[in-house]
mmCIF file of C-alpha atoms in Angstrom:
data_model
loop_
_atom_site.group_PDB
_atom_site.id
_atom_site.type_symbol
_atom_site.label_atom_id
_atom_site.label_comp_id
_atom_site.label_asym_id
_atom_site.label_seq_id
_atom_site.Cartn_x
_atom_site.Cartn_y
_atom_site.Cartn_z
ATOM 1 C CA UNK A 6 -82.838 -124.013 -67.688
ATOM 2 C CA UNK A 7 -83.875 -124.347 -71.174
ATOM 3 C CA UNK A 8 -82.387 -123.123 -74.475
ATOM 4 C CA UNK A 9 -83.785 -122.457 -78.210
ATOM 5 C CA UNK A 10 -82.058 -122.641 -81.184
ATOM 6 C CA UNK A 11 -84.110 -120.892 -83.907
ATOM 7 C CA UNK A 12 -84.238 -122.565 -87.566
ATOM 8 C CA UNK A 13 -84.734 -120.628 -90.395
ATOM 9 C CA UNK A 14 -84.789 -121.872 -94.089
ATOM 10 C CA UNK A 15 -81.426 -121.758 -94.714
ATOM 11 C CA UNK A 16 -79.771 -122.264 -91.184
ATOM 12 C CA UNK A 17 -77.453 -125.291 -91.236
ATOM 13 C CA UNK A 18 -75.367 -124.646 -87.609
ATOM 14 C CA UNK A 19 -78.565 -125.297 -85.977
ATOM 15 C CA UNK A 20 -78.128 -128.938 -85.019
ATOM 16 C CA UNK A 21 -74.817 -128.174 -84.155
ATOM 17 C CA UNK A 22 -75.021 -125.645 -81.397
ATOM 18 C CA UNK A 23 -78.235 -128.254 -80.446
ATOM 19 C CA UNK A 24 -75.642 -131.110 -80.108
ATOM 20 C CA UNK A 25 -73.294 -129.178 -78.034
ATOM 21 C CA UNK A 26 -76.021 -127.511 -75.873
ATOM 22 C CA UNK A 27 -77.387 -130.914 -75.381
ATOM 23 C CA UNK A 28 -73.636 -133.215 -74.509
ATOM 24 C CA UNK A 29 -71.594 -130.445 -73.291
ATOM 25 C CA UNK A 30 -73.400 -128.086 -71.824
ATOM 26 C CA UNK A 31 -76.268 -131.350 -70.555
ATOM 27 C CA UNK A 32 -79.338 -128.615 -70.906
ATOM 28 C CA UNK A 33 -82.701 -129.043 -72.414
ATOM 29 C CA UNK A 34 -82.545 -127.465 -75.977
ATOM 30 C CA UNK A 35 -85.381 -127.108 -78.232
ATOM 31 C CA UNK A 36 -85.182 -126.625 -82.099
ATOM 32 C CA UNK A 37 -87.610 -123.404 -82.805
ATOM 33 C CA UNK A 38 -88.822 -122.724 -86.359
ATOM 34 C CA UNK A 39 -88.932 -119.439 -87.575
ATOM 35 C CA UNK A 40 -92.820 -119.180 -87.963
ATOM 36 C CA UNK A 41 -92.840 -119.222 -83.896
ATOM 37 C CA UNK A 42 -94.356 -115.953 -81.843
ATOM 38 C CA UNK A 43 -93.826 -117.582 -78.284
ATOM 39 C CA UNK A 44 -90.210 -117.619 -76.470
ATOM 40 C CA UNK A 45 -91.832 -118.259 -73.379
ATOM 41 C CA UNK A 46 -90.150 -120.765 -71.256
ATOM 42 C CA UNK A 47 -87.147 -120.210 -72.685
ATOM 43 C CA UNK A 48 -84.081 -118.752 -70.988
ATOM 44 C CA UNK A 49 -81.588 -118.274 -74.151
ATOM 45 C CA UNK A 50 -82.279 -118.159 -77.799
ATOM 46 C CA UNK A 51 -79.060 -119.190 -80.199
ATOM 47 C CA UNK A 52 -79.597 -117.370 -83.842
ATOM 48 C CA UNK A 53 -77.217 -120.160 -85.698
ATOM 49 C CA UNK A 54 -75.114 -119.675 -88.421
ATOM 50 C CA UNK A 55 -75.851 -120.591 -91.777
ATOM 51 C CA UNK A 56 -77.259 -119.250 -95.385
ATOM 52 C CA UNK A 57 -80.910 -117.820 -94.066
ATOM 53 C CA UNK A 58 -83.015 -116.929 -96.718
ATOM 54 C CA UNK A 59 -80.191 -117.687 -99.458
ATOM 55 C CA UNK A 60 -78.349 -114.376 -98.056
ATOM 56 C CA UNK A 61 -80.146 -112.462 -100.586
ATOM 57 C CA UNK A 62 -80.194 -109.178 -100.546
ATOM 58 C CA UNK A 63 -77.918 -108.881 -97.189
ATOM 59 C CA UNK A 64 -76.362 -111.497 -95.248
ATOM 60 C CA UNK A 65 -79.478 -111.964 -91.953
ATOM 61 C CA UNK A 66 -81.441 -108.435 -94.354
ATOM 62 C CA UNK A 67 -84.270 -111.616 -94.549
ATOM 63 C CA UNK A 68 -84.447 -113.078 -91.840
ATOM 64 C CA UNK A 69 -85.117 -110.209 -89.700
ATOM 65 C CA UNK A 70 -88.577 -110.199 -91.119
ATOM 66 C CA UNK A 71 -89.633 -113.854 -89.847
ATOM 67 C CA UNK A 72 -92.359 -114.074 -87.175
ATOM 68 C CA UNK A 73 -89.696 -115.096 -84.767
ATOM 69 C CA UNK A 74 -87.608 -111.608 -84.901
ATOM 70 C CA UNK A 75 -90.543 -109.802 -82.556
ATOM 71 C CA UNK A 76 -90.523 -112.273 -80.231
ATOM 72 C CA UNK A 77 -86.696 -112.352 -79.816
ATOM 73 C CA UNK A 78 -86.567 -108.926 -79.920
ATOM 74 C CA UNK A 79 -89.099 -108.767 -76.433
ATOM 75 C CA UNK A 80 -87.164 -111.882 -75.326
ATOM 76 C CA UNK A 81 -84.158 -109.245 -75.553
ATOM 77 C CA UNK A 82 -85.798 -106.553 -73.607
ATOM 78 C CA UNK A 83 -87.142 -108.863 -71.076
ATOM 79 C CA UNK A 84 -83.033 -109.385 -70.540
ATOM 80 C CA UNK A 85 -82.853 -112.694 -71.728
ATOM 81 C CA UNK A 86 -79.889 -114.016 -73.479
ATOM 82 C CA UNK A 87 -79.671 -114.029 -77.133
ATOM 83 C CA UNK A 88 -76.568 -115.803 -78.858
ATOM 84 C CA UNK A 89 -76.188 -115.108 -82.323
ATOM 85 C CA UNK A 90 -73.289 -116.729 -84.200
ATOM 86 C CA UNK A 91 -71.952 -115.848 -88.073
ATOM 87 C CA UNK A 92 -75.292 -115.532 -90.061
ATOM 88 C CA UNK A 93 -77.118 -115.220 -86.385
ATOM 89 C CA UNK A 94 -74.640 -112.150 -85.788
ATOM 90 C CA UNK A 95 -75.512 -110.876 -89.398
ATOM 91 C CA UNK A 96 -79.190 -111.353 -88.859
ATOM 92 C CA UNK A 97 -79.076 -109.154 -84.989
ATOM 93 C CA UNK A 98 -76.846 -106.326 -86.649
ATOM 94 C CA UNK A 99 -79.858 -106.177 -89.381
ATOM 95 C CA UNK A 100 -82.798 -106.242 -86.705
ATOM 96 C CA UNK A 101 -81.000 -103.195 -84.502
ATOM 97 C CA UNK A 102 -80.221 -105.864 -81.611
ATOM 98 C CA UNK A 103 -76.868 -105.051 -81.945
ATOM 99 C CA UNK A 104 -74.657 -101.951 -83.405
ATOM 100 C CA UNK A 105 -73.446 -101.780 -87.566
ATOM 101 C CA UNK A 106 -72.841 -103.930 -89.599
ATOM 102 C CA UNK A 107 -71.412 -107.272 -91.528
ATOM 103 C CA UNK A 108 -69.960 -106.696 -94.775
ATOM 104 C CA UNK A 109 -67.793 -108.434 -97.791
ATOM 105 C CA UNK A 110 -64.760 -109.606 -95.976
ATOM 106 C CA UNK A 111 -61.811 -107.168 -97.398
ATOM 107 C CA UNK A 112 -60.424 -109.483 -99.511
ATOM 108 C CA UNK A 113 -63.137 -110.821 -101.131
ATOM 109 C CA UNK A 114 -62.588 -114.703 -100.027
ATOM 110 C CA UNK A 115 -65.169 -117.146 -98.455
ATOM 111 C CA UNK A 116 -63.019 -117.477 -95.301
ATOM 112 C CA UNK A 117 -63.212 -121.620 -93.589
ATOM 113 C CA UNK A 118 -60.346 -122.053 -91.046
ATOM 114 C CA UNK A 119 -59.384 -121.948 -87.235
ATOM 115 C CA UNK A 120 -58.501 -118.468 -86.492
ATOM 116 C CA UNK A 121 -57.342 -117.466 -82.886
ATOM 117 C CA UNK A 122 -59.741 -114.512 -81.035
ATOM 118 C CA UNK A 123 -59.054 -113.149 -77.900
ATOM 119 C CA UNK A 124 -61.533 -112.358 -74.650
ATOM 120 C CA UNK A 125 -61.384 -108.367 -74.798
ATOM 121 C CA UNK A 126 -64.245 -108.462 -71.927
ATOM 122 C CA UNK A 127 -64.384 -111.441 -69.564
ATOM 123 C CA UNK A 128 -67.397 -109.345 -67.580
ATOM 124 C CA UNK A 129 -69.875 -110.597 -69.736
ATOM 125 C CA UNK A 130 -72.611 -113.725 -69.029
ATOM 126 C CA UNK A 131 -70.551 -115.427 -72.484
ATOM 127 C CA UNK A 132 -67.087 -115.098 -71.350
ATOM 128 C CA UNK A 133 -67.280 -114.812 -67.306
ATOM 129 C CA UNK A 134 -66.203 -118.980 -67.256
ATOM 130 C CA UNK A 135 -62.924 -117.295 -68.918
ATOM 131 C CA UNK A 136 -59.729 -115.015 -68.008
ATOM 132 C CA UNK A 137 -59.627 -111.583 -69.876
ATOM 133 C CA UNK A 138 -57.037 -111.495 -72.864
ATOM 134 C CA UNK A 139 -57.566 -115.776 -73.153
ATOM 135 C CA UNK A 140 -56.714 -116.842 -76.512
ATOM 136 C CA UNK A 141 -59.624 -118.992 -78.359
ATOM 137 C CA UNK A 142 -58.899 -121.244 -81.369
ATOM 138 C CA UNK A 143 -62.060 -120.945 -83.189
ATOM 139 C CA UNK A 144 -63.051 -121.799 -86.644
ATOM 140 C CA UNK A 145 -64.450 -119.514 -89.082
ATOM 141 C CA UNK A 146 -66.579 -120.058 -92.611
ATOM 142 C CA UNK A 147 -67.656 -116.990 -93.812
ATOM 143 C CA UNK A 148 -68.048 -114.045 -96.951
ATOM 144 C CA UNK A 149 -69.298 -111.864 -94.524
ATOM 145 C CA UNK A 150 -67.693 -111.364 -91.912
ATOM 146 C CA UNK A 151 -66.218 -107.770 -92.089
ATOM 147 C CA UNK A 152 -67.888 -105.172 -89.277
ATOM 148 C CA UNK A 153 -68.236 -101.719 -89.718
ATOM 149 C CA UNK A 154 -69.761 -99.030 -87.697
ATOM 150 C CA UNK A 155 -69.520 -95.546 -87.704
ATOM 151 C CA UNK A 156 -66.567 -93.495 -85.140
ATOM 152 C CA UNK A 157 -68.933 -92.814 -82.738
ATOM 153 C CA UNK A 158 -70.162 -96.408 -82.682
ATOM 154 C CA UNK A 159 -67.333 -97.666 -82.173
ATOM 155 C CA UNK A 160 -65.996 -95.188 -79.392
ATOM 156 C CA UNK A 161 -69.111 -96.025 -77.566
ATOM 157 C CA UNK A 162 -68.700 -100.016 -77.703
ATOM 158 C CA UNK A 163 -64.907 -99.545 -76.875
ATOM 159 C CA UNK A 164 -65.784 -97.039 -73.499
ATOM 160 C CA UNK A 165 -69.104 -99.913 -72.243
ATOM 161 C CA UNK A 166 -66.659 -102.873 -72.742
ATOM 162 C CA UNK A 167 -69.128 -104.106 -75.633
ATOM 163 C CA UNK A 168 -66.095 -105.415 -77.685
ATOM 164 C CA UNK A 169 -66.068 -108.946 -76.698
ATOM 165 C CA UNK A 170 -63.526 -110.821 -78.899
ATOM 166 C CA UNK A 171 -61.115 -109.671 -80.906
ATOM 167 C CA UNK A 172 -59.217 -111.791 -84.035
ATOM 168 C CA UNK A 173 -55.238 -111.986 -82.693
ATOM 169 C CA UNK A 174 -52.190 -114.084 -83.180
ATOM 170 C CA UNK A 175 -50.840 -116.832 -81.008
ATOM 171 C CA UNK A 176 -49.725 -114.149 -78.867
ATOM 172 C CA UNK A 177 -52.913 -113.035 -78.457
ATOM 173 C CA UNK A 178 -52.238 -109.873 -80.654
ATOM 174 C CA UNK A 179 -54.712 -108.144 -82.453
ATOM 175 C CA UNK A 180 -52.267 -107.521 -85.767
ATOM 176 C CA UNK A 181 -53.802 -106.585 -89.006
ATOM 177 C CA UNK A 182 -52.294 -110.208 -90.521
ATOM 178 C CA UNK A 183 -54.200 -111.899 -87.567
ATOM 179 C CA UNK A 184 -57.851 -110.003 -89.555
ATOM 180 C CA UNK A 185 -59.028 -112.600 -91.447
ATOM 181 C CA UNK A 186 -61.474 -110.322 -92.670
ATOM 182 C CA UNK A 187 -60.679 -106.736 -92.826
ATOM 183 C CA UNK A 188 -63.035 -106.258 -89.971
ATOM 184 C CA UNK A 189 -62.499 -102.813 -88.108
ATOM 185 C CA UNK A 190 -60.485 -102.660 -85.280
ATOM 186 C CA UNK A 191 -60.234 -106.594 -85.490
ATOM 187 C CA UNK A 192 -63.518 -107.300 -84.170
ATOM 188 C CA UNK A 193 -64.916 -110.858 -83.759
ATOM 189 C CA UNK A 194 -68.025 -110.686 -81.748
ATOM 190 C CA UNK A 195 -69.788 -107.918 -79.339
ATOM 191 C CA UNK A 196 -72.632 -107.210 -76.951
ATOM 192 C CA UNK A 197 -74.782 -104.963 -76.496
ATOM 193 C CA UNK A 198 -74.897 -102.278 -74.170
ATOM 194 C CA UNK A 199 -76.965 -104.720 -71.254
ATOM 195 C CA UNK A 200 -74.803 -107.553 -72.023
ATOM 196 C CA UNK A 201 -77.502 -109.791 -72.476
ATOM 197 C CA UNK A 202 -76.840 -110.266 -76.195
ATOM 198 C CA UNK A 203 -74.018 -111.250 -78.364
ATOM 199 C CA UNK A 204 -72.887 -111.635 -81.829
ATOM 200 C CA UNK A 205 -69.856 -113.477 -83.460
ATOM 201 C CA UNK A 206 -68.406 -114.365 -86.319
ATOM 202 C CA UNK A 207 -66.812 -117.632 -85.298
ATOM 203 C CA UNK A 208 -68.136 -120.214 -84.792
ATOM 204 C CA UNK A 209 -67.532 -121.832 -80.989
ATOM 205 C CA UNK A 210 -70.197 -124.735 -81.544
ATOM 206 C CA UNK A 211 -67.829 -126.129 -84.101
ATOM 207 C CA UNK A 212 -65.066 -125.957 -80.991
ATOM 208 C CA UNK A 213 -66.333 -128.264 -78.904
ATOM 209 C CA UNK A 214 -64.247 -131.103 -78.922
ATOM 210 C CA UNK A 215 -60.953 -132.294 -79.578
ATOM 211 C CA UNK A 216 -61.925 -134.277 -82.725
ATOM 212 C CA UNK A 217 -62.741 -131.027 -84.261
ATOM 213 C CA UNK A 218 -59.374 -129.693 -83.793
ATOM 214 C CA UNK A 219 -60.395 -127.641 -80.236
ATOM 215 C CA UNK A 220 -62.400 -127.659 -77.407
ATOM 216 C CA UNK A 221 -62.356 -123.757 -76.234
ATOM 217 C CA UNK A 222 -65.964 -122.847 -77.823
ATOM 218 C CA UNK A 223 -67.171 -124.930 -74.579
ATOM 219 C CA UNK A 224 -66.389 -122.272 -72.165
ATOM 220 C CA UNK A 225 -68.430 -119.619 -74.003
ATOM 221 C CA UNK A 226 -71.509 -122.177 -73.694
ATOM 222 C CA UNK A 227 -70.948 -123.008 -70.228
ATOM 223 C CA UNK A 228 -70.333 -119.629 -69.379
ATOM 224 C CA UNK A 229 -73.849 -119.006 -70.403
ATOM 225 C CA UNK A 230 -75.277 -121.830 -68.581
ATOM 226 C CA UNK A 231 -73.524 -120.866 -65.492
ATOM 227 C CA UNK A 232 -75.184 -117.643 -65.409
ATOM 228 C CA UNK A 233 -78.697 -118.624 -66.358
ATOM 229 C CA UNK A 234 -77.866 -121.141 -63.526
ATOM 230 C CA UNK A 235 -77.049 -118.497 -61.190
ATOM 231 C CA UNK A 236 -79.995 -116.213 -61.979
ATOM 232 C CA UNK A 237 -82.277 -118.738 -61.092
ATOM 233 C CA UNK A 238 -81.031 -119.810 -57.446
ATOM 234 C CA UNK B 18 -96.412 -96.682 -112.417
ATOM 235 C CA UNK B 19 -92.784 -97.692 -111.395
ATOM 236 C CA UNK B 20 -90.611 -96.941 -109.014
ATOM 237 C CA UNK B 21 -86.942 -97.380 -109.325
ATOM 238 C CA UNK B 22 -84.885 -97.671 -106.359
ATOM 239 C CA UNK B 23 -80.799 -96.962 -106.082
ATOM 240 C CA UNK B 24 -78.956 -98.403 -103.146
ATOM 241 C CA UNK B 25 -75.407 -97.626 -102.844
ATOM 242 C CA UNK B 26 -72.838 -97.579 -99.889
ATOM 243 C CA UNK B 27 -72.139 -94.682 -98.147
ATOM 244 C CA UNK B 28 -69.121 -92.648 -99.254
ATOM 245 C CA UNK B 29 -67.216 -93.479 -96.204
ATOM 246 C CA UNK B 30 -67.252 -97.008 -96.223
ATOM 247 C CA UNK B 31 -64.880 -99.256 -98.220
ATOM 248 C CA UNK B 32 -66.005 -101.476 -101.086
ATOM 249 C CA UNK B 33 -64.036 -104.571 -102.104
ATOM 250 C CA UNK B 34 -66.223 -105.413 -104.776
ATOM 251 C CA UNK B 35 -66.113 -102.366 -106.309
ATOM 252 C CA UNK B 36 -62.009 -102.420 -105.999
ATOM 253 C CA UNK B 37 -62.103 -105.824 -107.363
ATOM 254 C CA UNK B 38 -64.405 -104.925 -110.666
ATOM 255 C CA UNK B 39 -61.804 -101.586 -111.127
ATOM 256 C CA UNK B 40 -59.210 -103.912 -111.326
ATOM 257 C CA UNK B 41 -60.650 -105.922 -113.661
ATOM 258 C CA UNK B 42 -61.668 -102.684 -115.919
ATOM 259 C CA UNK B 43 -57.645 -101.790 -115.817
ATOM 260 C CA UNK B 44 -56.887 -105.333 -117.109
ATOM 261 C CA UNK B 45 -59.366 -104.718 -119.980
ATOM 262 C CA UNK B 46 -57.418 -101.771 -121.335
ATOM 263 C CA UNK B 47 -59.571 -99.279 -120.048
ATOM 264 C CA UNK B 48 -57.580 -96.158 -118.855
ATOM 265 C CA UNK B 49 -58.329 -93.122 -116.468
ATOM 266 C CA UNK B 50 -60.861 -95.081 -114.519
ATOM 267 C CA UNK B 51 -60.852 -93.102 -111.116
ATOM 268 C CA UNK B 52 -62.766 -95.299 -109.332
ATOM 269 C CA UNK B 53 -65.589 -98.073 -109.203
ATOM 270 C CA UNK B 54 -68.580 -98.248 -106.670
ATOM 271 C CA UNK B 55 -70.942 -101.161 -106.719
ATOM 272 C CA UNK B 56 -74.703 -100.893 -105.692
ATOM 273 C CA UNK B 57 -77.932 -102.467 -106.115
ATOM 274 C CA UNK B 58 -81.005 -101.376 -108.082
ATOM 275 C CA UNK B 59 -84.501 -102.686 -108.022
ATOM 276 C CA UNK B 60 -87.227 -101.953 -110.075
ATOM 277 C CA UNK B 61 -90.836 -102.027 -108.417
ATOM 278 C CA UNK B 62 -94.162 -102.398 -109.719
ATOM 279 C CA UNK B 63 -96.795 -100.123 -108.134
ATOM 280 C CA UNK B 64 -100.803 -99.998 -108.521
ATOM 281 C CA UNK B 65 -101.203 -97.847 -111.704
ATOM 282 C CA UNK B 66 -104.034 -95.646 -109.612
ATOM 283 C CA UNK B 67 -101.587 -94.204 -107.466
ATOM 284 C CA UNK B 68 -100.221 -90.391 -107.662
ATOM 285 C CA UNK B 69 -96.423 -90.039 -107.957
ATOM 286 C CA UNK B 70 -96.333 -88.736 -104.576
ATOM 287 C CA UNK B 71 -98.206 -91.670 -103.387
ATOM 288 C CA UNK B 72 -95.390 -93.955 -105.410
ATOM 289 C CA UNK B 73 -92.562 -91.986 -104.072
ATOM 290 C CA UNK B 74 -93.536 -92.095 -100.627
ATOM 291 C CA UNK B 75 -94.038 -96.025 -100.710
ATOM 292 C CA UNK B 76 -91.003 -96.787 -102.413
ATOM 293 C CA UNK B 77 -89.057 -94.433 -100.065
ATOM 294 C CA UNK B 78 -90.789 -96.511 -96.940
ATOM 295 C CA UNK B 79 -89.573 -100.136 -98.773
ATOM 296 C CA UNK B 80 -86.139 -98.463 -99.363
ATOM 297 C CA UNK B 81 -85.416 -97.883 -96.285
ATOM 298 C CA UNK B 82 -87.615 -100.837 -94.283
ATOM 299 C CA UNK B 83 -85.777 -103.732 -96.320
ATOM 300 C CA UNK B 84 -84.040 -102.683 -99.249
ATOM 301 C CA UNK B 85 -81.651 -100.739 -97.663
ATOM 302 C CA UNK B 86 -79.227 -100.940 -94.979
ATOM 303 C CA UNK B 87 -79.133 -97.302 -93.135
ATOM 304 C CA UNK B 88 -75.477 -98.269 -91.311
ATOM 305 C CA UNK B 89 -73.845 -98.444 -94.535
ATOM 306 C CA UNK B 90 -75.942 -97.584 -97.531
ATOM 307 C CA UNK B 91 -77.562 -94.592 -99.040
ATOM 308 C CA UNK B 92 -80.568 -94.763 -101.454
ATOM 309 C CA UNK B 93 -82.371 -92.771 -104.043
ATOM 310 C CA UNK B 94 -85.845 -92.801 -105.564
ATOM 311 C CA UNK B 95 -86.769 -92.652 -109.086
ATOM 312 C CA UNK B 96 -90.928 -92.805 -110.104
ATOM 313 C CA UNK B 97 -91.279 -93.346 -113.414
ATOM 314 C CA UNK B 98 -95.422 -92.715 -113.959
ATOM 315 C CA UNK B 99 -95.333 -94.613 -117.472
ATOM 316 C CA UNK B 100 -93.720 -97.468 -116.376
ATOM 317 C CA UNK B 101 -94.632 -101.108 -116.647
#
C-alpha cells in the first residue's frame, strides 16, 4: 500500500497528512510535486489543504492546471482513491472531480476552530471504520468553505448517498448555528458518485492526536487504509 | 486588439461580498441603493493581426477554460479592436 500527497506551491497541510499517514496510519507515503505526470504505484493521492497558487483567481481555479491534475484525474477513473481536504476539496470541485462549488463563507470570516461534523454515509471507503450519524470534532481554517450546487445537484448527491459529512452540534444536529460557513444544506465533505473520491472542508489530519485537541480524523485515514488493504488480498 | 472579459455570479447564487460592500455604501450616506453584485473583470491583450471574430472567439474559450467558473458564474465578452 502506498500513498501520495501532492505539493503544490502554496500547499502547507502537506507534511501534515504525510506525518499522520506515516505514524498513524504506518503506510509508505510519498511527497509528489505538482510538475509529476506518473501516479503509478500509487494506491491513494491526498490533494492537501493550503493556499495553492496564492488562491488567485478561485480558491484550487490554479491548481487544476498543474501537470499533476491529468494524471489524478486517470488515477480517478482507474478507481483509485483521491482525498482532497480544504484547498484539495476546492481544487477537485474546480477540475469536475467532484460536483459545485466552494465559495466566500456567508459571513465573510476566515473561519480556524474545531467544529463538530457528522458521518451522513458510513458506506463509503473514508468512513466504513465508522458508525453512520458519528459525531467528529474536527478543526477548520478556512475563507472558503461555503458549497453550492445547483437543485438538481444536490437532489442527486442526497438520493446516491454522496453527502458524506455534514457540520452539526454536539447532538449531532445539522442546525443552521452549527454552519460555520453558510454552506448549503450544511455540507462538510462529499464523494462522488463511485465513491472513490472525496472532498472536505475540515481538516482530519490536524485530528490526529490528543495533543491537538482530538483524535477522530484517524478513523477517516484508517478507514482508507483498511480498504486499500482489503482490495489487495 | 483587446478583449475585455466580465465575470459575474449567477443570479441565483448569494454574494456576501457584494452584501458586505452595500452595507458599507448605506453607511456612506448613499440612499436607494437596491442592491450590490461583485464580479471580476480582466482585460486581455491579443495579437493585433487577428479579426474581431478571431478575438471574440479566443477570449470566449479563456473565459470559460480558466477565468470563469460555469457552477456559479456567468461571463460576457467585450473586443475592443483599438485597444492596447
Amino acid at each position: 500500500m502506498k500513498f501520495g500527497v501532492l505539493v503544490f506551491p502554496g500547499s502547507n497541510c502537506d507534511h501534515d497528512a504525510y506525518h499522520v499517514l506515516s505514524k498513524h496510519v504506518g503506510q509508505p507515503v510519498d511527497f509528489i510535486w505538482h510538475r509529476e505526470t506518473d501516479l503509478s504505484g500509487y494506491d491513494a493521492v491526498i490533494v492537501p489543504g493550503g493556499f495553492s497558487y496564492g488562491d488567485y483567481l478561485r480558491s484550487g481555479a490554479l491548481a487544476r492546471f498543474s501537470p499533476v491534475m491529468g494524471a489524478v484525474k486517470e488515477f480517478a477513473a482507474e478507481g483509485k482513491f483521491v482525498f482532497g481536504i480544504c484547498n484539495g476539496f476546492q481544487i477537485l470541485c474546480e477540475a469536475g472531480l467532484l460536483p459545485g462549488a466552494l465559495m466566500r463563507n456567508g459571513n465573510l470570516h476566515f473561519v480556524c476552530r474545531h467544529v463538530n461534523i457528522r458521518v451522513e454515509n458510513a458506506g463509503t471507503p473514508f468512513t466504513s471504520a465508522m458508525p453512520k450519524s458519528r459525531v467528529l470534532s474536527i478543526p477548520i481554517a478556512h475563507a472558503d468553505g461555503n458549497y453550492v450546487c445547483d437543485d438538481a445537484t444536490f437532489r442527486a448527491m442526497e438520493e446516491n448517498g454522496q453527502i458524506v459529512f455534514r457540520y452539526c452540534d454536539d447532538n449531532g444536529e445539522p442546525t443552521a448555528d452549527a454552519n460555520p460557513n453558510g454552506s448549503r444544506s450544511n455540507i462538510a465533505g462529499i464523494c462522488n458518485l463511485d465513491r472513490n473520491v472525496l472532498g472536505m472542508m475540515p481538516h482530519p489530519e490536524r485530528a490526529c492526536e490528543e495533543l491537538l485537541g482530538s483524535n477522530d480524523g484517524r478513523d477517516i485515514f484508517r478507514s482508507l487504509a483498511n480498504n486499500i488493504a482489503a482490495l489487495a488480498a | 486588439m483587446k478583449a475585455k472579459v466580465y465575470v459575474t455570479l449567477k443570479p441565483s447564487v448569494l454574494d456576501p461580498q457584494g452584501k458586505a460592500i452595500h452595507h458599507s455604501v448605506e453607511l456612506l450616506g448613499f440612499e436607494k441603493i437596491g442592491d450590490v453584485r461583485q464580479g471580476k473583470y480582466f482585460e486581455i491583450a491579443l495579437d493585433p493581426g487577428i479579426t474581431e471574430d478571431e478575438a471574440r472567439e479566443t477570449a470566449e474559450k479563456i473565459a470559460r477554460d480558466i477565468l470563469a467558473n460555469p457552477v456559479i458564474e456567468d461571463f460576457s465578452v467585450v473586443v475592443d479592436p483599438n485597444g492596447t
